[in-house]
């Protein structure tokens, strides 16, 4: 096992060097002999990979054994090579100095051959194991680096996919919004048309009044106010419409407190037209008190618009068409319960489990995306809400609960 | 020890003896300089170093008695101003010379016993 190891011996007295060389060669080692510390160090620098052991005399011209040891320990490439200091000087200072500098062994001359042999073997083996461990460590480290690179690559891919998914989700939300607008478009046109008709009729009355030589200013003012109101109404509808259709990523800073009752009233701008054209009776019953929700306005709008839209659709052929929208305080004023109730055909039991599945729809082709209810459910997650449903022919109720906003609930929101 | 080892040792001994003669000459010269007070402190150091190396080499060629004698000689001279010790050392060098001579002729055993006889005297 020890056949091919190389040992550098450093000794100025030829007889002693040759003896040592002979003994070590008999053990099967390659032995190189240098006559002083300087020559030995030059050789080590030239062949830093070659040697497994250095055996050096202490007393030598130029560099002595301690100086050589010092130089080796300062050289990163050489400092791990085992070093035996060989001397006959029984000087404690040299003994401690060499150990302090990191000599592996300290052998007194005359050395016993058996001892020399065993010490060499031990040191070389130790050095070999150490080198093996270092190599293994290096391999493991390289492997780790490689795996790390793969992971980083995968992470980059994942993050790319994530971005794509986010974009797709944004697109889906937009598509769903546009679908709702499509459904409600006709109704909204009606909503806008109403005040326009009002404006038009007031305008002709105004003209008639103004055609006269004298006119009542208070009447003109009154008409003017009415026209103003009608215009404001149209502007408000258009404003909501624009805000709703806006296709932008929503940022966290847009979270705000929301008055749910006000929000539900405002939604009339969107579905009011549909209600009128379908002859639906709407009743609203809201709790009173200053209780707010917290989150993105557009998220709440989407939730309710989808549910109301579905409710209106469900009553298309119903003899009685009533839509009840109510809010109340529950759980010791900790939560708000919103109920959307319609008198439509009801949801068959067998599809109840599927209504929140993406792309599940019972509507005619081109009438719905099948995404509304799945979006409702993900929006509810966003605002920590819950949804449940009870349905029978003629009566379908969706119950939604939302936590009421308090100052600390903002901080604890994850 | 097998024949090969024996052979190597003999060759090495030859080399040692040749080296030893030079070393002994050198030592003698220094001792004489010390006697005539023309030596420097540097010389004492050098003298000890030569003996020290010889001792190591004697060990290397298995001449243990000689190594022992050289070791004692190292301690004999302290500062180089001890006339008695210098005198003794000079005599001793002569004895070692004859030891080397005998040993060179292959009469190691006789050489060693001669040397062994005088080792105790060195310290007197």
Coordinates of C-alpha atoms in Angstrom, one line a residue:
Chain A
X1 CA 0.0 0.0 0.0
X2 CA 2.9 2.3 0.7
X3 CA 4.8 1.5 -2.4
X4 CA 4.7 4.6 -4.4
X5 CA 5.0 7.4 -1.9
X6 CA 7.6 10.1 -2.3
X7 CA 9.6 11.3 0.6
X8 CA 11.9 14.3 0.6
X9 CA 14.9 14.0 2.9
X10 CA 16.9 17.1 3.9
X11 CA 20.3 16.3 5.4
X12 CA 23.7 18.0 4.9
X13 CA 25.8 15.0 6.0
X14 CA 26.1 12.6 3.1
X15 CA 26.7 9.5 5.2
X16 CA 23.6 10.1 7.2
X17 CA 21.5 11.1 4.2
X18 CA 22.5 8.0 2.3
X19 CA 21.7 5.8 5.3
X20 CA 18.2 7.4 5.6
X21 CA 17.7 7.1 1.9
X22 CA 18.6 3.5 1.9
X23 CA 16.3 2.6 4.8
X24 CA 13.3 4.4 3.2
X25 CA 14.0 3.0 -0.2
X26 CA 14.0 -0.5 1.3
X27 CA 10.5 0.3 2.5
X28 CA 9.5 0.9 -1.1
X29 CA 9.4 4.7 -1.1
X30 CA 10.7 7.1 -3.7
X31 CA 13.3 9.2 -1.9
X32 CA 14.8 12.5 -3.0
X33 CA 17.6 14.0 -1.1
X34 CA 18.4 17.7 -0.7
X35 CA 21.4 19.0 1.3
X36 CA 19.9 22.1 3.0
X37 CA 16.6 23.9 3.7
X38 CA 16.8 26.3 0.8
X39 CA 17.4 23.6 -1.8
X40 CA 14.7 21.5 -0.2
X41 CA 12.2 24.4 -0.4
X42 CA 13.0 25.0 -4.0
X43 CA 12.4 21.4 -4.8
X44 CA 9.1 21.4 -2.9
X45 CA 7.9 24.5 -4.8
X46 CA 8.8 22.9 -8.1
X47 CA 7.0 19.7 -7.3
X48 CA 4.4 20.7 -4.7
X49 CA 2.1 17.8 -5.7
X50 CA 4.8 15.1 -5.5
X51 CA 5.7 14.7 -1.9
X52 CA 3.9 12.8 0.8
X53 CA 6.4 13.4 3.6
X54 CA 9.4 15.6 4.4
X55 CA 12.1 14.3 6.8
X56 CA 14.5 17.0 7.7
X57 CA 17.7 17.3 9.8
X58 CA 17.8 20.3 12.2
X59 CA 21.3 21.5 11.9
X60 CA 22.2 22.4 8.3
X61 CA 23.9 25.3 6.4
X62 CA 21.8 28.0 4.9
X63 CA 18.3 27.3 6.2
X64 CA 18.1 24.9 9.1
X65 CA 15.2 22.5 9.7
X66 CA 13.2 25.1 11.7
X67 CA 13.5 27.7 8.9
X68 CA 12.4 25.1 6.3
X69 CA 9.5 24.1 8.5
X70 CA 8.5 27.7 8.9
X71 CA 8.6 28.3 5.1
X72 CA 6.6 25.2 4.4
X73 CA 3.9 26.1 6.9
X74 CA 3.5 29.6 5.3
X75 CA 3.0 28.1 1.9
X76 CA -0.7 27.1 1.3
X77 CA 0.3 24.5 -1.3
X78 CA 2.8 22.8 1.0
X79 CA 1.6 23.3 4.5
X80 CA -0.3 20.0 4.7
X81 CA 2.7 17.8 3.9
X82 CA 3.7 15.9 7.0
X83 CA 7.0 17.0 8.4
X84 CA 9.4 15.0 10.6
X85 CA 12.2 17.0 12.3
X86 CA 15.2 14.8 12.9
X87 CA 18.0 15.8 15.2
X88 CA 20.4 14.8 17.9
X89 CA 20.2 18.1 19.7
X90 CA 18.4 17.6 23.0
X91 CA 17.3 21.2 23.0
X92 CA 13.8 21.8 24.4
X93 CA 13.5 25.1 22.5
X94 CA 13.8 23.4 19.2
X95 CA 11.5 20.7 20.2
X96 CA 8.7 23.1 21.3
X97 CA 9.4 25.5 18.4
X98 CA 9.0 22.7 15.8
X99 CA 5.8 21.5 17.4
X100 CA 4.5 25.0 17.6
X101 CA 5.2 25.5 13.9
X102 CA 3.2 22.3 13.2
X103 CA 5.9 19.6 12.8
X104 CA 4.1 16.3 12.7
X105 CA 6.8 14.4 14.5
X106 CA 10.0 15.0 16.3
X107 CA 12.6 12.2 16.1
X108 CA 15.8 12.0 18.0
X109 CA 18.9 10.7 16.3
X110 CA 20.0 8.0 16.6
X111 CA 16.5 6.9 15.5
X112 CA 15.4 3.3 15.7
X113 CA 14.7 2.0 12.2
X114 CA 11.5 0.4 13.2
X115 CA 10.2 3.6 14.8
X116 CA 11.1 5.6 11.8
X117 CA 9.3 3.1 9.6
X118 CA 6.1 3.1 11.6
X119 CA 6.1 6.9 12.0
X120 CA 6.5 7.3 8.2
X121 CA 3.8 4.9 7.5
X122 CA 1.4 6.5 9.9
X123 CA 2.0 10.0 8.6
X124 CA 1.7 9.0 5.0
X125 CA -1.5 7.2 5.6
X126 CA -2.9 10.1 7.6
X127 CA -1.9 12.4 4.8
X128 CA -3.5 10.1 2.2
X129 CA -6.8 9.9 4.1
X130 CA -6.7 13.6 4.6
X131 CA -6.2 14.2 0.9
X132 CA -8.9 11.7 0.1
X133 CA -11.4 13.5 2.4
X134 CA -10.4 16.8 0.9
X135 CA -11.0 15.5 -2.6
X136 CA -14.3 13.9 -1.6
X137 CA -15.3 17.2 0.0
X138 CA -14.4 19.1 -3.2
X139 CA -16.4 16.6 -5.2
X140 CA -19.4 17.0 -2.9
X141 CA -19.0 20.7 -3.0
X142 CA -18.9 20.6 -6.8
X143 CA -22.0 18.4 -6.9
X144 CA -23.7 20.8 -4.6
X145 CA -22.8 23.7 -6.8
X146 CA -24.2 21.8 -9.8
X147 CA -27.4 20.9 -8.1
X148 CA -27.7 24.5 -6.9
X149 CA -27.4 25.7 -10.4
X150 CA -30.1 23.3 -11.5
X151 CA -32.3 24.5 -8.7
X152 CA -31.7 28.1 -9.6
X153 CA -32.6 27.3 -13.2
X154 CA -35.8 25.6 -12.1
X155 CA -36.6 28.5 -9.8
X156 CA -36.2 30.9 -12.7
X157 CA -38.5 28.8 -14.8
X158 CA -41.0 28.6 -12.0
X159 CA -41.0 32.3 -11.5
X160 CA -41.5 32.8 -15.2
X161 CA -44.4 30.4 -15.2
X162 CA -45.7 32.2 -12.1
X163 CA -45.6 35.5 -14.0
X164 CA -47.3 33.9 -16.9
X165 CA -50.0 32.5 -14.7
X166 CA -50.5 35.8 -13.0
X167 CA -50.9 37.4 -16.5
X168 CA -53.4 34.7 -17.4
X169 CA -55.3 35.3 -14.3
X170 CA -55.4 39.0 -15.0
X171 CA -56.6 38.2 -18.5
X172 CA -59.3 35.9 -17.2
X173 CA -60.6 38.4 -14.7
X174 CA -60.7 40.9 -17.5
X175 CA -62.5 38.4 -19.8
X176 CA -65.0 37.7 -17.1
X177 CA -65.6 41.4 -16.6
X178 CA -66.1 42.0 -20.2
X179 CA -68.5 39.0 -20.3
X180 CA -70.5 40.6 -17.5
X181 CA -70.5 43.9 -19.3
X182 CA -71.7 42.2 -22.4
X183 CA -74.6 40.7 -20.5
X184 CA -75.5 44.0 -18.8
X185 CA -74.7 46.2 -21.8
X186 CA -78.2 46.4 -23.0
X187 CA -79.5 47.2 -19.5
X188 CA -76.8 49.8 -19.1
X189 CA -77.8 51.4 -22.4
X190 CA -81.3 51.7 -21.0
X191 CA -79.9 53.3 -17.8
X192 CA -78.1 55.9 -19.8
X193 CA -81.1 56.3 -22.2
X194 CA -83.4 57.2 -19.3
X195 CA -81.6 60.4 -18.3
X196 CA -81.0 61.2 -22.0
X197 CA -84.8 61.1 -22.6
X198 CA -85.2 63.3 -19.6
X199 CA -82.6 65.7 -20.9
X200 CA -84.2 65.7 -24.4
X201 CA -87.7 66.4 -23.1
X202 CA -86.5 69.1 -20.7
X203 CA -84.6 70.6 -23.5
X204 CA -87.7 71.0 -25.8
X205 CA -89.6 72.4 -22.8
X206 CA -86.8 74.8 -22.3
X207 CA -86.9 75.9 -25.9
X208 CA -90.6 76.5 -25.7
X209 CA -90.1 78.7 -22.7
X210 CA -87.2 80.6 -24.2
X211 CA -89.2 81.2 -27.4
X212 CA -91.6 83.4 -25.4
X213 CA -90.7 87.1 -24.9
X214 CA -90.9 86.8 -21.2
X215 CA -90.3 83.7 -19.2
X216 CA -90.2 82.6 -15.6
X217 CA -86.6 82.4 -14.4
X218 CA -87.4 80.1 -11.6
X219 CA -88.9 77.6 -14.0
X220 CA -85.8 77.7 -16.2
X221 CA -83.6 77.2 -13.1
X222 CA -85.6 74.2 -12.1
X223 CA -85.4 72.7 -15.6
X224 CA -81.7 73.5 -15.6
X225 CA -81.2 71.7 -12.3
X226 CA -83.1 68.6 -13.6
X227 CA -80.9 68.5 -16.7
X228 CA -77.9 68.8 -14.6
X229 CA -79.0 65.9 -12.4
X230 CA -79.6 63.8 -15.5
X231 CA -76.2 64.6 -16.9
X232 CA -74.6 63.8 -13.5
X233 CA -76.4 60.5 -13.5
X234 CA -75.0 59.6 -16.9
X235 CA -71.5 60.7 -15.9
X236 CA -71.7 58.6 -12.8
X237 CA -72.7 55.5 -14.8
X238 CA -69.9 56.1 -17.3
X239 CA -67.4 56.6 -14.4
X240 CA -68.4 53.3 -12.8
X241 CA -68.3 51.6 -16.1
X242 CA -64.8 52.9 -16.8
X243 CA -63.5 51.9 -13.4
X244 CA -65.0 48.5 -13.8
X245 CA -63.6 47.8 -17.2
X246 CA -60.2 49.0 -16.4
X247 CA -57.6 46.4 -17.1
X248 CA -54.8 46.9 -14.7
X249 CA -53.0 44.9 -12.1
X250 CA -54.3 46.0 -8.7
X251 CA -51.7 46.9 -6.2
X252 CA -51.8 46.4 -2.4
X253 CA -51.9 50.1 -1.8
X254 CA -55.4 50.2 -3.3
X255 CA -56.9 48.3 -0.4
X256 CA -59.3 50.5 1.4
X257 CA -62.3 50.4 3.7
X258 CA -65.5 49.7 1.9
X259 CA -69.1 50.6 2.8
X260 CA -70.8 47.5 1.5
X261 CA -74.3 49.1 1.5
X262 CA -73.1 52.0 -0.6
X263 CA -71.3 49.5 -2.9
X264 CA -74.4 47.4 -3.4
X265 CA -76.5 50.5 -4.2
X266 CA -73.8 51.7 -6.7
X267 CA -74.0 48.4 -8.5
X268 CA -77.5 49.3 -9.6
X269 CA -75.7 51.3 -12.3
X270 CA -74.7 48.0 -13.8
X271 CA -77.6 45.8 -13.4
X272 CA -80.5 48.3 -13.0
X273 CA -81.2 48.2 -16.8
X274 CA -81.4 44.4 -16.8
X275 CA -83.8 44.5 -13.9
X276 CA -86.1 46.9 -15.6
X277 CA -86.1 45.1 -19.0
X278 CA -86.8 41.8 -17.3
X279 CA -89.5 43.1 -15.0
X280 CA -87.7 42.1 -11.9
X281 CA -88.7 43.5 -8.5
X282 CA -85.7 44.4 -6.5
X283 CA -85.8 44.8 -2.7
X284 CA -82.8 46.0 -0.7
X285 CA -82.6 45.8 3.0
X286 CA -79.4 47.0 4.6
X287 CA -78.2 47.1 8.2
X288 CA -77.6 50.5 9.7
X289 CA -74.4 51.5 11.5
X290 CA -70.9 52.4 10.6
X291 CA -69.4 49.0 9.8
X292 CA -66.9 48.7 7.0
X293 CA -65.2 45.9 5.1
X294 CA -61.6 46.1 3.9
X295 CA -60.0 45.2 0.6
X296 CA -60.1 45.9 -3.0
X297 CA -63.3 47.6 -4.2
X298 CA -63.2 45.8 -7.5
X299 CA -63.0 42.4 -5.8
X300 CA -66.3 43.0 -3.9
X301 CA -67.9 44.5 -7.0
X302 CA -67.0 41.3 -9.0
X303 CA -68.4 39.0 -6.3
X304 CA -71.8 40.7 -6.1
X305 CA -72.1 41.4 -9.8
X306 CA -71.5 37.8 -10.7
X307 CA -74.1 36.6 -8.2
X308 CA -76.7 39.2 -9.2
X309 CA -76.1 38.5 -12.8
X310 CA -76.7 34.8 -12.3
X311 CA -79.8 35.5 -10.2
X312 CA -81.3 37.6 -13.0
X313 CA -80.4 34.9 -15.6
X314 CA -82.1 32.3 -13.4
X315 CA -85.4 34.1 -13.4
X316 CA -85.6 34.5 -17.1
X317 CA -88.6 32.3 -17.4
X318 CA -89.9 32.5 -13.9
X319 CA -93.5 33.7 -13.3
X320 CA -92.5 35.6 -10.2
X321 CA -89.3 37.7 -10.5
X322 CA -88.0 39.0 -7.2
X323 CA -84.4 39.8 -6.3
X324 CA -83.7 40.4 -2.6
X325 CA -80.4 41.9 -1.6
X326 CA -79.8 42.2 2.1
X327 CA -77.0 42.8 4.5
X328 CA -77.0 42.2 8.3
X329 CA -74.6 42.2 11.2
X330 CA -73.8 38.7 12.7
X331 CA -71.4 37.2 15.2
X332 CA -71.6 40.0 17.8
X333 CA -71.0 42.6 15.0
X334 CA -67.8 40.8 14.0
X335 CA -69.1 39.9 10.6
X336 CA -71.4 41.0 7.8
X337 CA -73.8 38.6 6.2
X338 CA -74.9 39.5 2.7
X339 CA -77.7 37.5 1.1
X340 CA -78.7 37.4 -2.5
X341 CA -82.0 35.7 -3.0
X342 CA -83.8 35.1 -6.3
X343 CA -87.1 33.4 -7.2
X344 CA -85.5 31.6 -10.2
X345 CA -85.6 28.0 -11.3
X346 CA -83.1 26.9 -8.6
X347 CA -79.9 24.9 -8.9
X348 CA -80.4 21.1 -9.3
X349 CA -78.9 19.2 -6.4
X350 CA -76.7 17.1 -8.7
X351 CA -74.7 20.1 -10.0
X352 CA -74.5 21.9 -6.7
X353 CA -71.0 20.5 -6.2
X354 CA -69.8 21.8 -9.5
X355 CA -71.0 25.4 -9.5
X356 CA -67.6 26.7 -8.3
X357 CA -65.6 24.7 -10.9
X358 CA -63.9 26.7 -13.5
X359 CA -65.6 26.6 -17.0
X360 CA -68.7 24.9 -15.5
X361 CA -71.8 26.6 -16.9
X362 CA -75.4 25.8 -17.5
X363 CA -75.9 28.9 -19.6
X364 CA -76.2 28.9 -23.4
X365 CA -73.0 29.1 -25.4
X366 CA -71.8 32.7 -25.7
X367 CA -73.8 33.7 -22.7
X368 CA -71.3 32.9 -20.0
X369 CA -67.6 32.1 -19.6
X370 CA -68.2 29.5 -16.9
X371 CA -65.6 31.4 -14.8
X372 CA -67.9 33.6 -12.7
X373 CA -68.4 31.4 -9.7
X374 CA -64.8 30.1 -9.6
X375 CA -63.7 33.7 -9.6
X376 CA -66.2 34.5 -6.9
X377 CA -64.7 31.8 -4.7
X378 CA -61.1 32.9 -5.3
X379 CA -62.1 36.6 -4.6
X380 CA -63.7 35.4 -1.4
X381 CA -60.4 33.9 -0.4
X382 CA -58.7 37.2 -1.1
X383 CA -61.1 39.0 1.3
X384 CA -61.3 36.2 3.9
X385 CA -65.0 35.7 3.1
X386 CA -67.1 32.6 2.9
X387 CA -69.9 31.5 0.6
X388 CA -72.7 29.0 1.0
X389 CA -75.8 28.2 -1.0
X390 CA -79.4 26.9 -0.5
X391 CA -81.5 26.3 -3.5
X392 CA -84.9 24.9 -4.4
X393 CA -87.1 25.7 -7.4
X394 CA -88.4 29.3 -6.9
X395 CA -85.9 30.2 -4.2
X396 CA -82.1 30.3 -4.4
X397 CA -80.1 32.0 -1.7
X398 CA -76.4 32.7 -1.6
X399 CA -75.0 33.6 1.8
X400 CA -71.8 35.5 2.0
X401 CA -69.9 36.5 5.1
X402 CA -67.1 39.0 5.5
X403 CA -65.1 40.0 8.5
X404 CA -65.8 43.6 9.6
X405 CA -62.8 45.9 9.4
X406 CA -61.2 47.1 12.6
X407 CA -58.0 48.9 13.0
X408 CA -56.1 45.8 14.1
X409 CA -57.6 43.5 11.5
X410 CA -55.5 45.4 8.9
X411 CA -52.3 44.6 10.8
X412 CA -53.1 40.9 11.2
X413 CA -54.1 40.3 7.6
X414 CA -51.6 37.9 6.1
Chain B
X1 CA 20.5 -7.8 8.3
X2 CA 20.9 -9.5 5.0
X3 CA 23.9 -9.5 2.6
X4 CA 22.6 -6.6 0.6
X5 CA 22.2 -4.5 3.8
X6 CA 25.7 -5.6 4.9
X7 CA 27.2 -4.6 1.6
X8 CA 25.5 -1.2 1.7
X9 CA 26.7 -0.6 5.2
X10 CA 30.3 -1.5 4.2
X11 CA 30.2 1.0 1.4
X12 CA 28.7 3.6 3.6
X13 CA 31.4 2.9 6.3
X14 CA 34.1 3.5 3.7
X15 CA 32.6 6.9 2.9
X16 CA 32.3 7.6 6.6
X17 CA 36.0 6.8 7.3
X18 CA 37.1 9.1 4.4
X19 CA 34.9 11.8 5.8
X20 CA 36.0 11.2 9.3
X21 CA 39.7 11.6 8.5
X22 CA 39.0 15.1 7.1
X23 CA 36.8 15.9 10.1
X24 CA 39.5 14.7 12.6
X25 CA 42.1 16.9 10.8
X26 CA 39.9 19.8 11.0
X27 CA 39.2 19.2 14.7
X28 CA 42.9 18.8 15.5
X29 CA 43.7 22.1 13.8
X30 CA 41.0 23.9 15.8
X31 CA 42.2 22.4 19.1
X32 CA 45.8 23.5 18.3
X33 CA 44.7 27.0 17.6
X34 CA 42.8 26.9 20.9
X35 CA 46.0 25.8 22.6
X36 CA 47.9 28.7 21.1
X37 CA 45.1 31.1 21.9
X38 CA 44.8 32.1 18.2
X39 CA 41.3 30.6 17.9
X40 CA 38.0 32.6 17.8
X41 CA 34.7 31.7 19.5
X42 CA 33.4 30.9 16.1
X43 CA 36.0 28.0 16.0
X44 CA 34.6 26.4 19.1
X45 CA 31.2 26.4 17.6
X46 CA 32.5 24.9 14.4
X47 CA 34.5 22.2 16.3
X48 CA 31.3 21.1 18.1
X49 CA 29.4 21.1 14.9
X50 CA 31.9 18.8 13.3
X51 CA 31.9 16.4 16.2
X52 CA 28.1 16.5 16.2
X53 CA 27.9 15.6 12.6
X54 CA 30.5 12.8 13.0
X55 CA 28.5 11.4 15.8
X56 CA 25.3 11.3 13.7
X57 CA 27.2 9.6 10.9
X58 CA 28.8 7.1 13.3
X59 CA 25.3 6.1 14.4
X60 CA 24.3 5.8 10.7
X61 CA 27.0 3.3 10.1
X62 CA 26.3 1.4 13.4
X63 CA 29.5 2.4 15.1
X64 CA 27.8 3.0 18.4
X65 CA 30.9 3.0 20.6
X66 CA 32.5 5.7 18.4
X67 CA 29.3 7.7 18.5
X68 CA 29.3 7.5 22.3
X69 CA 32.9 8.6 22.5
X70 CA 32.2 11.6 20.1
X71 CA 29.2 12.6 22.2
X72 CA 31.4 12.8 25.3
X73 CA 34.0 14.8 23.5
X74 CA 31.4 17.3 22.5
X75 CA 30.8 18.1 26.2
X76 CA 34.5 18.2 27.0
X77 CA 35.3 21.6 25.5
X78 CA 33.0 24.3 26.8
X79 CA 34.5 27.7 26.0
X80 CA 37.8 26.7 24.4
X81 CA 39.8 28.1 27.4
X82 CA 40.2 24.8 29.3
X83 CA 43.9 23.7 28.7
X84 CA 43.4 20.3 30.3
X85 CA 40.3 19.5 28.3
X86 CA 42.1 20.6 25.1
X87 CA 45.0 18.4 25.9
X88 CA 42.7 15.5 26.6
X89 CA 40.8 16.1 23.4
X90 CA 43.9 16.1 21.3
X91 CA 44.9 12.7 22.8
X92 CA 41.5 11.5 22.1
X93 CA 41.6 12.4 18.5
X94 CA 44.7 10.3 18.1
X95 CA 42.9 7.4 19.6
X96 CA 40.0 7.8 17.3
X97 CA 42.4 8.0 14.4
X98 CA 43.8 4.6 15.3
X99 CA 40.2 3.3 15.9
X100 CA 39.4 4.4 12.4
X101 CA 42.5 2.8 11.1
X102 CA 41.7 -0.5 12.7
X103 CA 38.1 -0.4 11.7
X104 CA 39.1 0.3 8.1
X105 CA 41.1 -2.9 8.1
X106 CA 38.0 -4.7 9.1
X107 CA 38.9 -5.1 12.8
X108 CA 35.8 -3.4 14.1
X109 CA 35.7 -5.5 17.2
X110 CA 39.2 -4.8 18.4
X111 CA 38.7 -1.1 17.6
X112 CA 35.6 -1.0 19.6
X113 CA 37.0 -2.7 22.6
X114 CA 40.0 -0.3 22.6
X115 CA 37.7 2.6 22.4
X116 CA 35.4 1.3 25.1
X117 CA 38.3 1.0 27.4
X118 CA 39.1 4.7 27.2
X119 CA 35.6 6.2 27.1
X120 CA 35.4 6.4 31.0
X121 CA 38.7 8.3 31.0
X122 CA 37.4 11.2 29.0
X123 CA 35.4 12.6 31.9
X124 CA 38.3 12.6 34.3

